[in-house]
Amino acid sequence: MAPHPPLALPEGFTLGVATSSFQIEGAVAEDGRGPSIWDTFARTPGAVVGGDTGDVACDHYHRLEEDLDLLVWLGVDSYRFSIAWPRVQPDGRSLEPRGLDFYDRLVDGLLERGIHPLATLYHWDLPQRLEDDGGWSERATVERFVSYSEVVAGRLGDRVRDWSTLNEPWCAAFLGYDAGIHAPGVRDPARAIAAVHHLLLAHGEASRAIRAAGGPGTNVGIVLNPAPIRPASDDEADLAAARRADGLRNRVWLDPLVHGRYPDDVLAAWEPLTDLGALHRDDDLAAIAAPIDLLGINYYNPVVVTARPAGDGGLPGPGQDHLAEVPGPAPHTTLGWSIDATGLEELLLRLHRDYPGVTMAVTENGGAFPDAPGPNGRIDDTDRIAYLDAHLRAATRAAAAGVDVRGYYVWTLLDNFEWAEGYAPTFGIVHVDRATQVRTPKASADWYREAIAGRRGAAAS
Ligand code: FCB
């Protein structure tokens, strides 16, 4: 099935797929890997739907070659993956060479196949040992992350040119330490506020270390999950709620990273909750605002926000009582997320306006759909194709309007461990049989393959 009408992509626009270590690798106790906070969290009764764990996941650790060949079949320009910190440093400190060897093979396997690696250093699998010492609430974790980054970039930096430090620190800080619905399952606003600062600082300090280790031509960025925030009505209270939600979802990350300062309204909301003077030290913001080469944008849906009475709801993130997310308009994916590609275009335009000069790529976009196999066993996921096609077009419209957006990565290659939701929601363009691990491309994989090939043909002619 060809994309219709053909995609008109900007010159040099990268098309890729994204995955993350904990969601696909499995082999959690192999080759010296230490436990991560997600191993612990998944074993906490009630934490993950169905009691699912990452123990086996997609068994990617043992099926690396097969999965690399799938990327070749798709024809992607680039593969975004993450490195599992507890494979490289099982206790967050000591080095496990076999862990590094795995990523060495992965990177070489990509390069041999002509696929460009985009490596993420932290996609939420913190070594459990570091969490035992306070995790991201502790400043010492920043130093640990910097030395881990140095080790990895020292080994792979001769071949990996493009790095991102963190994936979606909003989730790590607010779902992990405030709402407690992601690992490590903490509900403590002061710890969440500390985690925000230490994650940002870890990004800034590590970016310097990665550049030093990788030498000239090293590009470093960060991946965020900003979203358009829409008030549920024109009521003053809803407008104010949307503004507060925007502070925590978007500005508290982007303002320090790009402008070197925290937004005043967020600081004012946080002041009563913790000692910001002790947390935010001189020179921290200068390190956080070190220039980046790429801002990765993970986009799924706009967020609709309403004001609520005290005690009724609250979004993840400290200082957001009295406001709540309401379901966005239909249609929805199987996770109830609104399908709205205009949100991506609006978001990219807004980021371009408020944070000018930043180069961006859409580093995740995709959806969970019912994926019922047809009589021939084939998954004809026309809903996913429509979703991906609409969002890819939204990104190219933003590019045509002058936004510096250079690529698009589908989330995700394989049906995998969807965090607290377990294995039930499927985001893959390739189906994975949970019992046999057999990979079967869905119709969306054929669509993407043809879109990539068609784009190449168009560029060549
Ligand atoms: C993002 C995560 C990614 C995946 C998608 C659905 O928040 O970065 O790992 O789970 O959501």
CSV table of C-alpha atoms and ligand atoms in Angstrom, one decimal:
chain,number,residue,atom,x,y,z
A,1,MET,CA,0.0,0.0,0.0
A,2,ALA,CA,1.7,3.2,-1.1
A,3,PRO,CA,1.3,6.4,1.0
A,4,HIS,CA,-1.3,8.6,-0.7
A,5,PRO,CA,-0.6,11.2,-1.8
A,6,PRO,CA,3.1,10.7,-1.9
A,7,LEU,CA,5.1,12.3,0.9
A,8,ALA,CA,7.0,15.4,0.1
A,9,LEU,CA,9.8,15.4,2.7
A,10,PRO,CA,12.4,18.1,3.1
A,11,GLU,CA,15.8,17.3,1.6
A,12,GLY,CA,17.8,15.1,4.0
A,13,PHE,CA,14.9,14.4,6.3
A,14,THR,CA,15.6,11.3,8.4
A,15,LEU,CA,13.1,8.5,8.7
A,16,GLY,CA,13.6,6.0,11.5
A,17,VAL,CA,12.2,3.8,14.3
A,18,ALA,CA,12.7,4.0,18.0
A,19,THR,CA,13.0,1.5,20.8
A,20,SER,CA,14.3,1.4,24.4
A,21,SER,CA,16.4,-1.1,26.2
A,22,PHE,CA,14.1,-2.2,29.1
A,23,GLN,CA,11.1,-2.5,26.8
A,24,ILE,CA,12.7,-4.9,24.4
A,25,GLU,CA,15.9,-6.5,25.6
A,26,GLY,CA,14.9,-9.1,28.3
A,27,ALA,CA,17.9,-11.1,29.6
A,28,VAL,CA,17.7,-9.0,32.7
A,29,ALA,CA,20.1,-11.3,34.7
A,30,GLU,CA,22.5,-12.1,32.0
A,31,ASP,CA,26.2,-11.1,31.4
A,32,GLY,CA,26.4,-9.4,34.7
A,33,ARG,CA,23.5,-7.0,34.3
A,34,GLY,CA,22.4,-5.5,37.6
A,35,PRO,CA,18.8,-4.9,38.6
A,36,SER,CA,17.2,-1.6,37.5
A,37,ILE,CA,14.4,0.3,39.2
A,38,TRP,CA,12.0,-1.2,36.6
A,39,ASP,CA,12.9,-4.7,37.6
A,40,THR,CA,12.0,-3.9,41.2
A,41,PHE,CA,8.9,-1.9,40.3
A,42,ALA,CA,7.5,-4.6,38.0
A,43,ARG,CA,7.8,-7.0,40.9
A,44,THR,CA,5.8,-4.8,43.2
A,45,PRO,CA,2.2,-6.2,43.4
A,46,GLY,CA,-0.2,-4.1,41.5
A,47,ALA,CA,2.4,-1.8,39.9
A,48,VAL,CA,2.2,-3.2,36.3
A,49,VAL,CA,-1.0,-4.4,34.6
A,50,GLY,CA,-1.1,-8.2,34.6
A,51,GLY,CA,2.0,-8.5,36.8
A,52,ASP,CA,4.1,-8.3,33.6
A,53,THR,CA,7.8,-7.8,33.8
A,54,GLY,CA,10.7,-7.1,31.5
A,55,ASP,CA,12.4,-10.4,32.2
A,56,VAL,CA,12.0,-11.7,28.6
A,57,ALA,CA,10.4,-8.7,26.8
A,58,CYS,CA,11.2,-9.1,23.1
A,59,ASP,CA,14.3,-11.2,23.9
A,60,HIS,CA,16.1,-8.6,21.7
A,61,TYR,CA,19.4,-9.3,23.7
A,62,HIS,CA,19.4,-12.7,22.0
A,63,ARG,CA,17.8,-11.7,18.7
A,64,LEU,CA,20.0,-8.7,17.9
A,65,GLU,CA,20.9,-9.9,14.4
A,66,GLU,CA,17.4,-10.7,13.4
A,67,ASP,CA,16.1,-7.4,14.6
A,68,LEU,CA,18.9,-5.5,12.8
A,69,ASP,CA,17.9,-7.3,9.6
A,70,LEU,CA,14.3,-6.1,10.2
A,71,LEU,CA,15.6,-2.6,10.2
A,72,VAL,CA,17.3,-3.3,6.8
A,73,TRP,CA,14.1,-4.7,5.4
A,74,LEU,CA,12.3,-1.6,6.5
A,75,GLY,CA,14.9,0.6,4.9
A,76,VAL,CA,15.2,3.1,7.8
A,77,ASP,CA,17.9,5.8,7.7
A,78,SER,CA,18.3,5.7,11.4
A,79,TYR,CA,17.6,3.6,14.5
A,80,ARG,CA,17.0,5.3,17.9
A,81,PHE,CA,17.8,2.9,20.8
A,82,SER,CA,18.8,3.2,24.4
A,83,ILE,CA,21.6,1.8,26.4
A,84,ALA,CA,20.8,0.0,29.7
A,85,TRP,CA,22.8,1.6,32.4
A,86,PRO,CA,22.7,-1.5,34.6
A,87,ARG,CA,24.2,-3.6,31.9
A,88,VAL,CA,27.2,-1.3,31.7
A,89,GLN,CA,27.4,-0.4,35.4
A,90,PRO,CA,25.4,-3.1,37.3
A,91,ASP,CA,25.6,-1.1,40.6
A,92,GLY,CA,25.8,2.3,39.0
A,93,ARG,CA,29.6,2.3,39.5
A,94,SER,CA,31.7,-0.7,38.6
A,95,LEU,CA,32.1,-1.6,34.9
A,96,GLU,CA,30.7,-4.7,33.3
A,97,PRO,CA,32.6,-5.1,30.0
A,98,ARG,CA,30.1,-7.7,28.6
A,99,GLY,CA,27.3,-5.0,28.8
A,100,LEU,CA,29.4,-2.6,26.7
A,101,ASP,CA,30.2,-5.4,24.3
A,102,PHE,CA,26.5,-5.8,23.5
A,103,TYR,CA,26.1,-2.2,22.5
A,104,ASP,CA,29.4,-2.4,20.6
A,105,ARG,CA,27.9,-5.2,18.5
A,106,LEU,CA,24.6,-3.3,18.1
A,107,VAL,CA,26.4,-0.2,16.8
A,108,ASP,CA,28.7,-2.2,14.5
A,109,GLY,CA,25.7,-4.1,13.2
A,110,LEU,CA,23.9,-0.9,12.4
A,111,LEU,CA,26.9,0.7,10.7
A,112,GLU,CA,27.6,-2.5,8.6
A,113,ARG,CA,24.0,-2.2,7.4
A,114,GLY,CA,24.2,1.5,6.6
A,115,ILE,CA,21.9,2.5,9.4
A,116,HIS,CA,22.7,5.6,11.4
A,117,PRO,CA,22.7,5.1,15.2
A,118,LEU,CA,21.0,7.6,17.6
A,119,ALA,CA,21.8,6.5,21.1
A,120,THR,CA,20.0,7.5,24.2
A,121,LEU,CA,21.9,7.0,27.5
A,122,TYR,CA,18.9,7.0,29.9
A,123,HIS,CA,15.5,5.6,29.0
A,124,TRP,CA,14.4,5.1,32.7
A,125,ASP,CA,16.3,2.0,33.7
A,126,LEU,CA,18.3,3.4,36.6
A,127,PRO,CA,20.5,0.9,38.4
A,128,GLN,CA,18.5,-0.1,41.6
A,129,ARG,CA,21.6,0.4,43.7
A,130,LEU,CA,21.6,4.1,42.9
A,131,GLU,CA,17.9,4.4,43.8
A,132,ASP,CA,18.8,2.8,47.1
A,133,ASP,CA,21.0,5.8,47.7
A,134,GLY,CA,18.2,8.2,46.8
A,135,GLY,CA,18.1,8.0,43.0
A,136,TRP,CA,17.4,11.2,41.0
A,137,SER,CA,16.5,13.0,44.2
A,138,GLU,CA,20.1,13.0,45.1
A,139,ARG,CA,22.8,15.2,43.6
A,140,ALA,CA,25.3,12.4,43.7
A,141,THR,CA,23.3,10.6,40.9
A,142,VAL,CA,24.4,13.5,38.6
A,143,GLU,CA,28.1,12.5,39.0
A,144,ARG,CA,27.2,8.9,38.5
A,145,PHE,CA,25.4,9.6,35.3
A,146,VAL,CA,28.3,11.7,34.0
A,147,SER,CA,30.8,8.9,34.6
A,148,TYR,CA,28.5,6.4,33.0
A,149,SER,CA,28.1,8.7,30.0
A,150,GLU,CA,31.9,9.1,29.8
A,151,VAL,CA,32.4,5.3,29.8
A,152,VAL,CA,29.8,4.7,27.1
A,153,ALA,CA,30.9,7.6,24.9
A,154,GLY,CA,34.5,6.6,25.4
A,155,ARG,CA,33.8,3.2,24.0
A,156,LEU,CA,31.2,4.0,21.3
A,157,GLY,CA,32.0,7.6,20.5
A,158,ASP,CA,34.3,6.7,17.5
A,159,ARG,CA,31.2,5.3,15.8
A,160,VAL,CA,28.1,6.9,17.4
A,161,ARG,CA,28.0,10.6,16.4
A,162,ASP,CA,24.5,11.4,17.7
A,163,TRP,CA,23.6,11.1,21.3
A,164,SER,CA,20.7,12.0,23.6
A,165,THR,CA,21.3,12.1,27.3
A,166,LEU,CA,17.8,11.5,28.7
A,167,ASN,CA,14.4,10.3,27.4
A,168,GLU,CA,11.4,12.2,28.8
A,169,PRO,CA,12.7,13.4,32.1
A,170,TRP,CA,9.0,14.6,32.8
A,171,CYS,CA,8.1,10.9,33.2
A,172,ALA,CA,11.2,10.0,35.2
A,173,ALA,CA,10.6,12.9,37.7
A,174,PHE,CA,6.8,13.2,37.8
A,175,LEU,CA,5.5,9.7,37.1
A,176,GLY,CA,8.4,8.2,39.1
A,177,TYR,CA,8.7,10.4,42.1
A,178,ASP,CA,5.4,12.4,42.4
A,179,ALA,CA,2.5,10.2,41.0
A,180,GLY,CA,4.4,7.0,41.8
A,181,ILE,CA,2.9,5.2,38.8
A,182,HIS,CA,6.3,4.5,37.2
A,183,ALA,CA,9.5,3.2,38.9
A,184,PRO,CA,10.6,3.9,41.5
A,185,GLY,CA,7.0,4.4,42.6
A,186,VAL,CA,7.6,7.3,45.0
A,187,ARG,CA,5.0,9.8,45.9
A,188,ASP,CA,6.9,12.8,47.4
A,189,PRO,CA,6.7,16.2,45.8
A,190,ALA,CA,10.0,17.4,47.3
A,191,ARG,CA,11.8,14.4,45.8
A,192,ALA,CA,10.2,15.0,42.4
A,193,ILE,CA,11.3,18.7,42.4
A,194,ALA,CA,14.8,17.6,43.3
A,195,ALA,CA,14.6,14.9,40.5
A,196,VAL,CA,13.7,17.6,37.9
A,197,HIS,CA,16.8,19.6,38.8
A,198,HIS,CA,19.2,16.7,39.0
A,199,LEU,CA,18.0,15.2,35.7
A,200,LEU,CA,18.5,18.5,33.9
A,201,LEU,CA,21.9,19.0,35.5
A,202,ALA,CA,22.8,15.4,34.6
A,203,HIS,CA,21.9,16.2,31.0
A,204,GLY,CA,24.0,19.4,31.0
A,205,GLU,CA,27.1,17.9,32.7
A,206,ALA,CA,27.0,14.7,30.7
A,207,SER,CA,26.7,16.6,27.4
A,208,ARG,CA,30.1,18.1,28.1
A,209,ALA,CA,31.6,14.7,29.0
A,210,ILE,CA,30.1,13.1,25.9
A,211,ARG,CA,31.6,15.8,23.6
A,212,ALA,CA,35.0,15.5,25.3
A,213,ALA,CA,34.9,11.7,24.9
A,214,GLY,CA,33.6,11.7,21.3
A,215,GLY,CA,35.7,14.5,19.9
A,216,PRO,CA,34.8,16.7,17.0
A,217,GLY,CA,31.6,15.9,15.2
A,218,THR,CA,29.9,14.7,18.3
A,219,ASN,CA,26.3,15.8,18.5
A,220,VAL,CA,24.4,15.8,21.8
A,221,GLY,CA,20.8,16.5,22.6
A,222,ILE,CA,17.9,15.5,24.9
A,223,VAL,CA,14.5,14.0,24.2
A,224,LEU,CA,11.4,15.6,25.9
A,225,ASN,CA,7.7,15.0,25.7
A,226,PRO,CA,6.3,18.4,25.4
A,227,ALA,CA,2.6,18.7,24.5
A,228,PRO,CA,0.0,21.3,23.5
A,229,ILE,CA,-2.1,22.0,26.6
A,230,ARG,CA,-5.7,22.8,25.8
A,231,PRO,CA,-8.1,24.3,28.4
A,232,ALA,CA,-11.3,22.3,28.6
A,233,SER,CA,-13.3,25.5,28.3
A,234,ASP,CA,-12.9,29.3,28.1
A,235,ASP,CA,-13.5,29.7,31.8
A,236,GLU,CA,-10.9,31.7,33.5
A,237,ALA,CA,-10.3,28.8,35.9
A,238,ASP,CA,-9.6,26.4,33.1
A,239,LEU,CA,-7.4,28.9,31.3
A,240,ALA,CA,-5.3,29.3,34.5
A,241,ALA,CA,-5.2,25.5,34.9
A,242,ALA,CA,-3.9,25.1,31.4
A,243,ARG,CA,-1.2,27.7,32.0
A,244,ARG,CA,0.0,25.9,35.2
A,245,ALA,CA,0.0,22.5,33.4
A,246,ASP,CA,2.0,24.1,30.5
A,247,GLY,CA,4.6,25.2,33.1
A,248,LEU,CA,5.2,21.6,34.3
A,249,ARG,CA,4.8,19.8,31.1
A,250,ASN,CA,6.7,22.2,28.8
A,251,ARG,CA,8.4,25.3,30.3
A,252,VAL,CA,10.1,23.8,33.3
A,253,TRP,CA,12.2,21.7,31.0
A,254,LEU,CA,12.6,23.9,28.0
A,255,ASP,CA,13.2,27.3,29.7
A,256,PRO,CA,16.3,26.1,31.7
A,257,LEU,CA,17.6,24.1,28.7
A,258,VAL,CA,17.3,26.9,26.2
A,259,HIS,CA,17.1,30.1,28.1
A,260,GLY,CA,19.0,29.2,31.2
A,261,ARG,CA,16.3,30.0,33.8
A,262,TYR,CA,13.4,28.3,35.5
A,263,PRO,CA,9.9,29.8,34.8
A,264,ASP,CA,8.9,32.2,37.7
A,265,ASP,CA,5.4,30.8,38.0
A,266,VAL,CA,6.7,27.2,38.5
A,267,LEU,CA,9.3,28.4,41.0
A,268,ALA,CA,6.5,30.2,42.9
A,269,ALA,CA,4.4,27.1,43.0
A,270,TRP,CA,7.3,25.0,44.2
A,271,GLU,CA,8.7,27.4,46.8
A,272,PRO,CA,6.4,26.2,49.6
A,273,LEU,CA,7.1,22.6,48.9
A,274,THR,CA,10.9,22.5,49.3
A,275,ASP,CA,14.1,24.4,49.8
A,276,LEU,CA,14.9,25.6,46.3
A,277,GLY,CA,17.8,27.7,47.6
A,278,ALA,CA,19.6,24.6,48.7
A,279,LEU,CA,18.7,22.6,45.6
A,280,HIS,CA,19.6,25.1,42.8
A,281,ARG,CA,23.2,26.1,43.2
A,282,ASP,CA,25.2,28.7,41.4
A,283,ASP,CA,26.4,27.7,38.0
A,284,ASP,CA,23.9,24.9,37.7
A,285,LEU,CA,21.7,26.7,35.2
A,286,ALA,CA,24.8,27.6,33.1
A,287,ALA,CA,25.6,23.8,32.9
A,288,ILE,CA,22.0,22.9,32.1
A,289,ALA,CA,21.8,25.5,29.3
A,290,ALA,CA,24.9,24.2,27.5
A,291,PRO,CA,24.0,24.4,23.7
A,292,ILE,CA,22.3,21.3,22.3
A,293,ASP,CA,22.5,20.0,18.7
A,294,LEU,CA,19.2,18.2,18.7
A,295,LEU,CA,16.0,18.5,20.7
A,296,GLY,CA,14.0,15.3,20.4
A,297,ILE,CA,10.3,15.6,20.6
A,298,ASN,CA,8.1,12.6,21.6
A,299,TYR,CA,4.5,13.4,20.6
A,300,TYR,CA,1.4,11.3,21.1
A,301,ASN,CA,-1.5,13.6,21.9
A,302,PRO,CA,-2.6,17.0,23.2
A,303,VAL,CA,-3.5,17.3,26.9
A,304,VAL,CA,-6.9,18.8,27.8
A,305,VAL,CA,-6.9,20.3,31.3
A,306,THR,CA,-9.6,21.6,33.6
A,307,ALA,CA,-9.7,23.2,37.0
A,308,ARG,CA,-11.0,21.0,39.8
A,309,PRO,CA,-11.9,21.5,43.5
A,310,ALA,CA,-9.1,20.7,46.0
A,311,GLY,CA,-8.5,17.0,46.5
A,312,ASP,CA,-10.2,16.1,43.2
A,313,GLY,CA,-7.6,14.9,40.8
A,314,GLY,CA,-4.3,16.6,40.0
A,315,LEU,CA,-1.8,16.0,37.2
A,316,PRO,CA,1.5,14.3,37.8
A,317,GLY,CA,3.9,17.0,39.0
A,318,PRO,CA,4.1,18.9,42.3
A,319,GLY,CA,1.9,22.0,42.6
A,320,GLN,CA,-0.8,20.8,40.3
A,321,ASP,CA,-3.6,20.1,42.7
A,322,HIS,CA,-6.9,21.6,41.7
A,323,LEU,CA,-6.4,20.7,38.1
A,324,ALA,CA,-6.9,17.6,36.1
A,325,GLU,CA,-6.6,16.1,32.7
A,326,VAL,CA,-9.9,15.2,31.0
A,327,PRO,CA,-10.1,12.8,28.1
A,328,GLY,CA,-9.5,14.5,24.8
A,329,PRO,CA,-12.0,14.2,21.9
A,330,ALA,CA,-12.4,11.0,19.9
A,331,PRO,CA,-11.0,9.2,18.1
A,332,HIS,CA,-8.8,7.5,20.6
A,333,THR,CA,-6.1,4.8,20.6
A,334,THR,CA,-6.6,1.7,22.8
A,335,LEU,CA,-5.0,3.6,25.7
A,336,GLY,CA,-7.7,6.3,25.4
A,337,TRP,CA,-5.2,8.8,23.9
A,338,SER,CA,-6.8,11.3,21.6
A,339,ILE,CA,-5.7,11.1,18.0
A,340,ASP,CA,-4.9,14.6,16.8
A,341,ALA,CA,-2.1,15.2,14.3
A,342,THR,CA,-2.8,19.0,14.3
A,343,GLY,CA,-1.4,18.9,17.9
A,344,LEU,CA,2.1,17.9,16.5
A,345,GLU,CA,2.1,20.7,14.0
A,346,GLU,CA,0.9,23.2,16.6
A,347,LEU,CA,3.6,22.0,19.1
A,348,LEU,CA,6.4,22.3,16.6
A,349,LEU,CA,5.4,25.8,15.6
A,350,ARG,CA,5.1,26.8,19.2
A,351,LEU,CA,8.6,25.4,20.1
A,352,HIS,CA,10.0,27.2,17.0
A,353,ARG,CA,8.5,30.5,18.2
A,354,ASP,CA,9.3,30.2,21.9
A,355,TYR,CA,12.7,28.5,21.6
A,356,PRO,CA,14.1,29.8,18.3
A,357,GLY,CA,17.3,28.3,16.8
A,358,VAL,CA,16.8,24.8,18.2
A,359,THR,CA,17.1,21.9,15.7
A,360,MET,CA,14.4,19.3,16.4
A,361,ALA,CA,13.4,15.8,15.3
A,362,VAL,CA,10.2,13.9,16.2
A,363,THR,CA,11.9,11.1,18.1
A,364,GLU,CA,8.8,9.1,19.0
A,365,ASN,CA,5.3,9.0,17.5
A,366,GLY,CA,2.9,6.2,17.2
A,367,GLY,CA,-0.2,4.5,18.7
A,368,ALA,CA,-1.6,1.4,20.4
A,369,PHE,CA,-4.3,-0.1,18.3
A,370,PRO,CA,-6.5,-3.3,18.6
A,371,ASP,CA,-4.3,-5.2,16.1
A,372,ALA,CA,-6.7,-8.1,15.7
A,373,PRO,CA,-5.2,-10.6,13.2
A,374,GLY,CA,-7.3,-11.2,10.1
A,375,PRO,CA,-8.3,-14.7,8.9
A,376,ASN,CA,-4.8,-15.1,7.3
A,377,GLY,CA,-3.2,-14.1,10.5
A,378,ARG,CA,-2.1,-10.8,9.1
A,379,ILE,CA,-2.6,-7.6,11.1
A,380,ASP,CA,-4.1,-5.1,8.8
A,381,ASP,CA,-3.6,-2.0,11.1
A,382,THR,CA,-5.1,0.6,8.8
A,383,ASP,CA,-5.8,2.7,11.9
A,384,ARG,CA,-2.1,2.8,12.7
A,385,ILE,CA,-1.2,3.6,9.1
A,386,ALA,CA,-3.7,6.5,9.2
A,387,TYR,CA,-2.2,7.8,12.5
A,388,LEU,CA,1.4,7.6,11.3
A,389,ASP,CA,0.7,9.1,7.9
A,390,ALA,CA,-1.2,12.0,9.4
A,391,HIS,CA,1.5,12.8,11.9
A,392,LEU,CA,4.4,12.5,9.4
A,393,ARG,CA,2.5,14.9,7.2
A,394,ALA,CA,2.0,17.3,10.2
A,395,ALA,CA,5.8,17.3,10.8
A,396,THR,CA,6.5,18.0,7.1
A,397,ARG,CA,3.9,20.8,7.2
A,398,ALA,CA,5.8,22.3,10.1
A,399,ALA,CA,9.1,22.0,8.2
A,400,ALA,CA,7.5,23.7,5.2
A,401,ALA,CA,6.4,26.5,7.5
A,402,GLY,CA,10.1,27.1,8.5
A,403,VAL,CA,10.4,24.9,11.6
A,404,ASP,CA,13.8,23.2,11.8
A,405,VAL,CA,12.6,19.7,12.2
A,406,ARG,CA,14.9,17.1,10.6
A,407,GLY,CA,13.5,13.7,11.2
A,408,TYR,CA,10.7,11.4,12.3
A,409,TYR,CA,11.0,8.2,14.3
A,410,VAL,CA,8.1,5.8,14.6
A,411,TRP,CA,7.4,4.5,18.1
A,412,THR,CA,8.0,1.6,17.8
A,413,LEU,CA,9.6,-1.3,15.9
A,414,LEU,CA,8.3,-4.2,18.0
A,415,ASP,CA,5.3,-4.8,20.3
A,416,ASN,CA,7.0,-4.5,23.7
A,417,PHE,CA,6.8,-3.9,27.4
A,418,GLU,CA,4.7,-0.7,27.7
A,419,TRP,CA,5.8,0.2,31.2
A,420,ALA,CA,3.0,0.2,33.8
A,421,GLU,CA,0.6,-1.0,31.1
A,422,GLY,CA,2.5,-4.2,30.6
A,423,TYR,CA,2.3,-6.0,27.2
A,424,ALA,CA,-1.4,-5.5,26.4
A,425,PRO,CA,-1.1,-2.3,24.5
A,426,THR,CA,0.7,-2.9,21.2
A,427,PHE,CA,2.6,0.0,19.6
A,428,GLY,CA,4.8,-2.0,17.2
A,429,ILE,CA,4.7,-1.9,13.4
A,430,VAL,CA,6.0,-5.5,13.8
A,431,HIS,CA,3.9,-8.0,15.8
A,432,VAL,CA,5.8,-10.1,18.4
A,433,ASP,CA,4.2,-13.4,19.4
A,434,ARG,CA,4.7,-13.4,23.2
A,435,ALA,CA,5.0,-17.2,23.3
A,436,THR,CA,7.3,-17.8,20.4
A,437,GLN,CA,9.0,-14.4,19.9
A,438,VAL,CA,8.2,-14.7,16.2
A,439,ARG,CA,8.3,-11.3,14.6
A,440,THR,CA,5.6,-10.6,11.9
A,441,PRO,CA,5.5,-7.2,10.1
A,442,LYS,CA,2.0,-5.6,10.3
A,443,ALA,CA,0.5,-3.7,7.3
A,444,SER,CA,1.9,-0.5,8.9
A,445,ALA,CA,5.4,-1.9,8.5
A,446,ASP,CA,4.8,-2.5,4.8
A,447,TRP,CA,3.4,1.0,4.6
A,448,TYR,CA,6.4,2.6,6.3
A,449,ARG,CA,8.8,0.6,4.1
A,450,GLU,CA,7.1,1.8,1.0
A,451,ALA,CA,6.9,5.3,2.2
A,452,ILE,CA,10.7,5.3,2.9
A,453,ALA,CA,11.5,3.7,-0.5
A,454,GLY,CA,9.1,6.0,-2.3
A,455,ARG,CA,10.7,9.0,-0.6
A,456,ARG,CA,14.2,7.8,-1.7
A,457,GLY,CA,13.0,7.4,-5.3
A,458,ALA,CA,11.5,10.9,-5.3
A,459,ALA,CA,14.7,12.4,-3.9
A,460,ALA,CA,16.8,10.6,-6.6
A,461,SER,CA,14.7,11.6,-9.5
B,1,FCB,C1,6.8,7.3,25.8
B,1,FCB,C2,8.1,6.5,26.1
B,1,FCB,C3,8.2,5.2,25.3
B,1,FCB,C4,6.9,4.6,25.1
B,1,FCB,C5,5.9,5.5,24.6
B,1,FCB,C6,4.5,4.9,24.3
B,1,FCB,O1,6.5,8.1,26.8
B,1,FCB,O2,9.2,7.3,25.9
B,1,FCB,O3,9.1,4.4,26.0
B,1,FCB,O4,6.5,3.8,26.2
B,1,FCB,O5,5.7,6.6,25.5
